[in-house]
Short mmCIF file of C-alpha atoms and ligand atoms in Angstrom, two decimals:
data_model
loop_
_atom_site.label_atom_id
_atom_site.label_comp_id
_atom_site.label_asym_id
_atom_site.label_seq_id
_atom_site.Cartn_x
_atom_site.Cartn_y
_atom_site.Cartn_z
CA MET A 688 9.68 -1.90 -5.18
CA LEU A 689 7.30 -3.05 -7.91
CA ALA A 690 9.42 -1.44 -10.65
CA LYS A 691 12.53 -3.15 -9.29
CA PHE A 692 10.76 -6.51 -9.21
CA LEU A 693 9.44 -6.14 -12.77
CA LEU A 694 12.88 -5.09 -14.06
CA SER A 695 14.32 -8.24 -12.48
CA LYS A 696 11.89 -10.16 -14.70
CA ASN A 697 13.13 -8.25 -17.77
CA TYR A 698 10.00 -6.13 -18.17
CA ASN A 699 10.13 -2.76 -19.90
CA VAL A 700 8.75 -0.60 -17.12
CA ILE A 701 6.95 2.70 -17.72
CA GLY A 702 6.28 4.66 -14.56
CA THR A 703 4.03 7.68 -14.23
CA CYS A 704 4.73 10.77 -12.24
CA ARG A 705 2.65 13.83 -11.42
CA ARG A 706 4.02 17.11 -12.73
CA ASP A 707 4.69 18.32 -9.16
CA SER A 708 5.97 15.03 -7.73
CA LYS A 709 9.63 14.54 -6.84
CA ILE A 710 9.04 11.50 -4.63
CA ASN A 711 8.68 8.86 -7.33
CA SER A 712 11.97 9.66 -9.02
CA LYS A 713 13.71 9.94 -5.64
CA ASN A 714 12.70 6.38 -4.76
CA LEU A 715 13.83 5.12 -8.15
CA GLU A 716 17.21 6.77 -7.54
CA LEU A 717 17.48 5.19 -4.09
CA LEU A 718 16.79 1.78 -5.61
CA GLY A 719 19.38 2.40 -8.35
CA ILE A 720 16.86 1.98 -11.17
CA TYR A 721 16.22 5.59 -12.19
CA ASN A 722 17.75 5.10 -15.64
CA LYS A 723 15.95 1.82 -16.22
CA VAL A 724 12.37 3.08 -15.86
CA LYS A 725 10.82 5.30 -18.51
CA LEU A 726 8.94 8.06 -16.70
CA GLU A 727 5.85 9.72 -18.19
CA LEU A 728 4.03 12.69 -16.69
CA LEU A 729 0.42 11.84 -15.94
CA ASP A 730 -2.53 13.32 -14.11
CA ILE A 731 -4.57 10.18 -13.42
CA THR A 732 -7.71 12.31 -12.90
CA ASP A 733 -7.52 13.61 -16.49
CA TYR A 734 -9.15 11.07 -18.81
CA LYS A 735 -7.59 12.38 -22.04
CA SER A 736 -4.02 12.01 -20.79
CA VAL A 737 -4.73 8.52 -19.37
CA PHE A 738 -6.26 7.43 -22.69
CA GLU A 739 -3.37 8.83 -24.74
CA LEU A 740 -0.76 7.18 -22.54
CA ILE A 741 -2.53 3.81 -22.83
CA LYS A 742 -2.98 4.22 -26.61
CA ASN A 743 0.65 5.23 -27.18
CA THR A 744 2.38 2.74 -24.88
CA LYS A 745 0.04 -0.30 -25.20
CA PRO A 746 1.08 -1.98 -21.93
CA ASN A 747 0.42 -5.69 -21.34
CA GLU A 748 0.11 -5.22 -17.59
CA ILE A 749 -1.05 -2.13 -15.72
CA TYR A 750 -0.51 -1.68 -11.98
CA CYS A 751 -2.82 1.08 -10.75
CA LEU A 752 -1.10 2.44 -7.62
CA ALA A 753 -1.29 6.16 -8.46
CA ALA A 754 -3.38 7.86 -5.80
CA GLN A 755 -3.45 9.62 -2.45
CA SER A 756 -2.42 6.80 -0.07
CA SER A 757 -2.63 8.19 3.46
CA VAL A 758 -5.67 7.27 5.54
CA SER A 759 -5.15 10.18 7.96
CA LEU A 760 -4.69 12.70 5.13
CA SER A 761 -7.94 11.47 3.57
CA PHE A 762 -9.87 13.04 6.48
CA LEU A 763 -8.24 16.39 5.68
CA LYS A 764 -8.33 16.07 1.89
CA PRO A 765 -11.39 13.94 1.06
CA LYS A 766 -11.88 15.38 -2.43
CA GLU A 767 -8.30 14.78 -3.58
CA THR A 768 -8.52 11.27 -2.14
CA ILE A 769 -11.83 10.46 -3.84
CA ASP A 770 -10.74 12.02 -7.17
CA SER A 771 -7.38 10.31 -7.37
CA ILE A 772 -8.64 6.88 -6.34
CA ILE A 773 -12.13 6.62 -7.88
CA ILE A 774 -11.83 8.87 -10.94
CA GLY A 775 -8.27 7.67 -11.50
CA SER A 776 -9.24 4.00 -11.62
CA LEU A 777 -12.36 4.75 -13.68
CA ASN A 778 -10.22 6.65 -16.22
CA LEU A 779 -7.89 3.70 -16.52
CA LEU A 780 -10.69 1.14 -16.91
CA GLU A 781 -12.44 3.29 -19.52
CA ALA A 782 -9.21 3.90 -21.42
CA VAL A 783 -8.48 0.16 -21.59
CA LYS A 784 -12.07 -0.56 -22.62
CA LEU A 785 -12.21 2.09 -25.35
CA SER A 786 -8.78 1.31 -26.75
CA ASN A 787 -9.69 -2.40 -27.00
CA LEU A 788 -6.38 -3.23 -25.35
CA LYS A 789 -5.99 -6.74 -23.92
CA ALA A 790 -4.07 -5.41 -20.89
CA LYS A 791 -4.32 -7.00 -17.48
CA ILE A 792 -5.06 -4.46 -14.73
CA TYR A 793 -4.05 -4.72 -11.08
CA PHE A 794 -5.83 -2.30 -8.78
CA ALA A 795 -4.34 -1.44 -5.37
CA GLY A 796 -7.15 -2.09 -2.90
CA SER A 797 -6.63 -1.95 0.86
CA SER A 798 -7.46 -3.62 4.16
CA GLU A 799 -9.12 -0.26 4.89
CA CYS A 800 -12.03 -1.42 2.66
CA PHE A 801 -13.05 -4.02 5.26
CA GLY A 802 -13.10 -1.91 8.40
CA PRO A 803 -12.35 -3.64 11.72
CA SER A 804 -11.97 -7.41 12.18
CA LEU A 805 -14.27 -7.63 15.24
CA ASP A 806 -14.54 -11.39 15.99
CA PHE A 807 -13.78 -12.65 12.47
CA LEU A 808 -10.85 -12.71 10.04
CA LEU A 809 -10.92 -10.43 7.00
CA SER A 810 -11.00 -12.29 3.69
CA GLU A 811 -12.15 -11.79 0.10
CA GLU A 812 -15.65 -12.81 1.30
CA THR A 813 -15.91 -10.12 4.01
CA PRO A 814 -18.51 -7.41 3.21
CA LEU A 815 -16.87 -4.00 2.76
CA ASN A 816 -17.24 -1.64 5.71
CA PRO A 817 -14.84 1.30 5.18
CA LYS A 818 -14.29 3.86 7.96
CA SER A 819 -12.40 6.68 6.21
CA PRO A 820 -12.68 8.69 2.97
CA TYR A 821 -9.66 6.66 1.84
CA GLY A 822 -11.39 3.34 2.58
CA ILE A 823 -14.61 4.55 0.96
CA ALA A 824 -12.73 5.57 -2.20
CA LYS A 825 -10.80 2.26 -2.36
CA SER A 826 -14.07 0.32 -1.89
CA SER A 827 -15.86 2.24 -4.66
CA ALA A 828 -12.93 1.78 -7.02
CA HIS A 829 -12.91 -1.94 -6.23
CA TRP A 830 -16.57 -2.14 -7.26
CA LEU A 831 -15.68 -0.42 -10.54
CA VAL A 832 -12.86 -2.93 -11.10
CA LYS A 833 -15.30 -5.80 -10.46
CA ASN A 834 -17.97 -4.24 -12.64
CA TYR A 835 -15.65 -3.72 -15.64
CA ARG A 836 -14.50 -7.32 -15.25
CA GLU A 837 -18.06 -8.69 -15.21
CA ASN A 838 -19.57 -6.28 -17.76
CA TYR A 839 -16.81 -5.92 -20.34
CA GLY A 840 -14.62 -8.99 -19.78
CA ILE A 841 -11.64 -6.82 -18.85
CA PHE A 842 -8.92 -8.60 -16.86
CA SER A 843 -9.09 -6.35 -13.80
CA CYS A 844 -8.54 -7.44 -10.23
CA THR A 845 -8.07 -5.99 -6.76
CA GLY A 846 -5.33 -6.81 -4.29
CA PHE A 847 -6.60 -5.98 -0.80
CA LEU A 848 -3.17 -5.28 0.64
CA PHE A 849 -2.72 -4.94 4.37
CA ASN A 850 0.02 -2.59 5.69
CA HIS A 851 3.26 -3.23 3.80
CA GLU A 852 6.49 -1.64 4.91
CA SER A 853 9.99 -1.07 3.52
CA PRO A 854 12.81 1.47 3.90
CA LEU A 855 11.00 3.56 1.24
CA ARG A 856 8.02 4.16 3.55
CA PRO A 857 7.51 7.94 4.01
CA LYS A 858 7.73 9.34 7.57
CA ASN A 859 4.05 10.26 7.77
CA PHE A 860 3.27 6.53 8.18
CA VAL A 861 3.69 5.18 11.65
CA THR A 862 6.39 2.51 11.12
CA GLN A 863 8.89 4.87 9.48
CA LYS A 864 8.04 7.60 11.99
CA ILE A 865 8.96 5.17 14.81
CA ILE A 866 12.15 3.87 13.18
CA GLN A 867 13.43 7.38 12.32
CA SER A 868 12.66 8.59 15.85
CA CYS A 869 14.49 5.62 17.41
CA ILE A 870 17.56 6.49 15.31
CA GLN A 871 17.41 10.14 16.39
CA ILE A 872 16.78 9.29 20.05
CA SER A 873 19.62 6.75 20.15
CA SER A 874 22.02 9.31 18.64
CA GLY A 875 20.91 11.93 21.19
CA SER A 876 19.43 14.37 18.64
CA LYS A 877 15.87 13.91 19.94
CA ASP A 878 14.29 12.92 23.26
CA PHE A 879 10.68 12.03 22.57
CA LEU A 880 8.42 10.48 19.97
CA GLU A 881 4.75 11.52 19.90
CA LEU A 882 2.21 8.92 18.79
CA GLY A 883 -1.55 8.37 18.76
CA ASN A 884 -3.36 5.20 19.79
CA LEU A 885 -0.83 2.48 20.75
CA ASN A 886 -3.58 -0.11 21.26
CA ILE A 887 -4.49 -0.48 17.57
CA SER A 888 -3.38 -3.73 15.90
CA ARG A 889 -2.22 -4.12 12.32
CA ASP A 890 -0.96 -6.89 10.06
CA TRP A 891 2.43 -5.49 9.01
CA GLY A 892 4.15 -7.17 6.05
CA TRP A 893 7.22 -6.63 3.88
CA ALA A 894 6.51 -4.62 0.69
CA PRO A 895 9.04 -6.45 -1.57
CA GLU A 896 7.12 -9.69 -0.92
CA TYR A 897 3.78 -8.01 -1.59
CA VAL A 898 4.76 -6.73 -5.06
CA GLN A 899 5.44 -10.35 -5.95
CA ALA A 900 1.85 -11.25 -4.98
CA MET A 901 0.60 -8.38 -7.15
CA TRP A 902 2.52 -9.71 -10.13
CA MET A 903 1.33 -13.28 -9.46
CA MET A 904 -2.27 -12.07 -9.61
CA LEU A 905 -1.72 -10.87 -13.17
CA GLN A 906 -0.17 -14.19 -14.22
CA LEU A 907 -3.47 -16.05 -13.61
CA ASP A 908 -5.65 -16.99 -16.58
CA CYS A 909 -8.76 -15.46 -15.00
CA PRO A 910 -8.89 -12.31 -12.86
CA GLU A 911 -9.62 -12.76 -9.15
CA ASP A 912 -9.34 -10.54 -6.08
CA PHE A 913 -6.99 -11.43 -3.23
CA VAL A 914 -6.26 -10.46 0.35
CA VAL A 915 -2.49 -9.98 0.74
CA ALA A 916 -1.21 -9.99 4.33
CA THR A 917 0.88 -12.10 6.71
CA GLY A 918 -2.07 -13.47 8.70
CA GLU A 919 -0.55 -12.13 11.94
CA SER A 920 -1.71 -9.00 13.69
CA HIS A 921 0.26 -7.10 16.37
CA SER A 922 -0.38 -4.05 18.49
CA LEU A 923 1.36 -0.76 17.73
CA LYS A 924 2.71 -0.94 21.29
CA LYS A 925 4.56 -4.13 20.32
CA PHE A 926 5.99 -2.51 17.17
CA VAL A 927 7.20 0.41 19.28
CA ASP A 928 8.65 -1.85 21.96
CA LEU A 929 10.57 -4.04 19.46
CA SER A 930 11.90 -0.99 17.56
CA PHE A 931 13.23 0.68 20.72
CA GLN A 932 14.65 -2.64 21.95
CA TYR A 933 16.74 -2.88 18.76
CA PHE A 934 18.54 0.29 19.91
CA GLY A 935 18.77 -0.87 23.53
CA LEU A 936 16.17 1.70 24.61
CA ASN A 937 13.04 1.46 26.76
CA TRP A 938 10.17 3.01 24.81
CA LYS A 939 8.36 4.01 28.01
CA ASN A 940 11.05 6.64 28.62
CA HIS A 941 10.66 8.21 25.18
CA VAL A 942 7.07 7.94 23.93
CA LYS A 943 4.37 10.53 24.60
CA ILE A 944 0.77 10.15 23.58
CA ASN A 945 -0.63 13.04 21.53
CA ASN A 946 -4.37 13.18 20.80
CA GLU A 947 -3.60 14.92 17.51
CA PHE A 948 -2.60 11.53 16.07
CA PHE A 949 -5.80 9.73 17.04
CA ARG A 950 -8.30 9.08 14.24
CA LYS A 951 -11.99 9.74 14.86
CA THR A 952 -13.13 6.60 13.08
CA GLU A 953 -10.22 4.28 13.82
CA ILE A 954 -9.91 0.62 12.83
CA LEU A 955 -8.77 -0.89 16.10
CA GLU A 956 -7.93 -4.34 14.84
CA SER A 957 -7.15 -5.73 11.39
CA LYS A 958 -6.70 -9.52 11.10
CA ALA A 959 -6.44 -11.30 7.77
CA ASP A 960 -7.22 -14.75 6.41
CA ILE A 961 -4.70 -15.37 3.60
CA LYS A 962 -5.82 -18.89 2.62
CA LYS A 963 -6.80 -17.84 -0.90
CA ALA A 964 -3.44 -16.23 -1.76
CA LYS A 965 -1.60 -19.22 -0.31
CA THR A 966 -3.70 -21.77 -2.21
CA ILE A 967 -4.31 -20.14 -5.60
CA LEU A 968 -1.22 -17.96 -5.98
CA ASN A 969 1.04 -20.25 -4.00
CA TRP A 970 2.28 -17.06 -2.32
CA LYS A 971 3.63 -17.25 1.21
CA PRO A 972 4.97 -14.23 3.09
CA GLN A 973 8.29 -14.90 4.85
CA LYS A 974 8.95 -11.74 6.89
CA LYS A 975 7.12 -11.14 10.16
CA ILE A 976 7.09 -8.12 12.48
CA ASP A 977 10.64 -8.60 13.90
CA ASP A 978 12.17 -9.07 10.42
CA ILE A 979 10.30 -6.02 9.14
CA ILE A 980 11.71 -3.78 11.88
CA VAL A 981 15.25 -5.08 11.32
CA GLY A 982 14.79 -4.79 7.53
CA MET A 983 13.64 -1.16 7.76
CA ILE A 984 16.54 -0.23 10.05
CA GLU A 985 19.37 -2.13 8.40
CA ASN A 986 18.43 -1.34 4.79
CA ARG A 987 17.60 2.31 5.37
CA PHE A 988 18.76 5.00 2.95
CA ASP A 989 20.53 7.78 4.83
P1 GDR B 387 -2.54 3.02 7.70
O1 GDR B 387 -0.99 3.35 8.05
O2 GDR B 387 -3.42 4.15 8.01
O3 GDR B 387 -2.87 1.72 8.36
O4 GDR B 387 -2.50 2.86 6.11
P2 GDR B 387 -0.36 4.31 9.14
O5 GDR B 387 1.04 3.85 9.30
O6 GDR B 387 -0.59 5.74 8.83
O7 GDR B 387 -1.20 3.99 10.48
C1 GDR B 387 -1.21 2.71 11.10
C2 GDR B 387 -1.91 2.80 12.43
O8 GDR B 387 -1.09 3.51 13.38
C3 GDR B 387 -1.91 4.43 14.11
N1 GDR B 387 -1.09 5.53 14.62
C4 GDR B 387 -0.42 6.43 13.88
N2 GDR B 387 -0.35 6.57 12.54
C5 GDR B 387 0.44 7.58 12.06
N3 GDR B 387 0.55 7.72 10.71
N4 GDR B 387 1.11 8.44 12.90
C6 GDR B 387 1.04 8.34 14.26
O9 GDR B 387 1.65 9.11 14.98
C7 GDR B 387 0.24 7.28 14.78
N5 GDR B 387 -0.04 6.86 16.04
C8 GDR B 387 -0.85 5.81 15.93
C9 GDR B 387 -2.95 4.86 13.09
O10 GDR B 387 -4.05 5.46 13.74
C10 GDR B 387 -3.26 3.53 12.41
O11 GDR B 387 -4.18 2.80 13.17
C11 GDR B 387 -1.49 2.14 5.43
C12 GDR B 387 -1.28 2.84 4.06
O12 GDR B 387 -0.16 2.27 3.40
C13 GDR B 387 -2.50 2.68 3.19
O13 GDR B 387 -2.24 3.23 1.89
C14 GDR B 387 -2.83 1.19 3.07
O14 GDR B 387 -3.97 1.00 2.27
C15 GDR B 387 -3.03 0.59 4.46
O15 GDR B 387 -1.86 0.79 5.24
C16 GDR B 387 -3.32 -0.89 4.38
#
């Protein structure tokens, strides 16, 4: 989504891809931009290859999204999560520092850094309180981003993005799992969908709008961190209900609860205050939960 957005602004886009990864190029093909993005192989945890890529390509803007991105997988693979997120962002910051490049760096932070909302809204001022190896890694990397900004004057900033969905969402994330199951159930090829805790609430937004906020952050004169969300939080039960309703189905007849999908340290509620992004970036999300469900269904690639 970000590559597509940057191409629409006439950027030359260089994407990176792990040696064993097929997913990145598949998504570029689905978006019809495979031939427009120059792909380079990169192991973000290997400093030498990060430094050489930076030195050889001299980018003006760097969007650091390359890392293990599943919260649930981070409990099973904490080392891979920590390495890819913390070491990966450190390698990038060091490479920019040592190559004296005046690049602007966007770092993909997460609502997972803040932990639960409790009785307050989550904003840039909220103390970090991560509850998963993923959240811990994102929080540490954010502190590196802030430290390199303050210590070395590097333009580096964090976007604390809340859940952002699109038809490209892999099926191991709950929204795509629900949509794909609804399609299978409505066509008669499946009867049940198994989910974890339906009482959690999330702020679900539309990824194509969020990449715009990321870009806007790098157009500022001075680097600042931003919360990027819709400002509305809904229960997973509501997401399930609306998705099944789209297909004329009653979710209660098709959803089973499976303890396997519960997280031990779960964030029950995640509510954002997006005043800063609205005021400073002049960014305003348009799509809300109903539009996101329709958008994922009607724009799906199959
Ligand atoms: P999340 O997304 O962990 O919030 O991270 P995910 O869709 O995996 O989970 C959202 C919530 O749904 C609950 N849940 C289930 N989740 C999955 N995957 N499968 C299930 O069957 C299921 N049942 C209930 C989860 O417990 C959770 O509360 C996403 C990622 O994009 C991160 O990279 C990003 O940083 C955050 O959003 C903001």
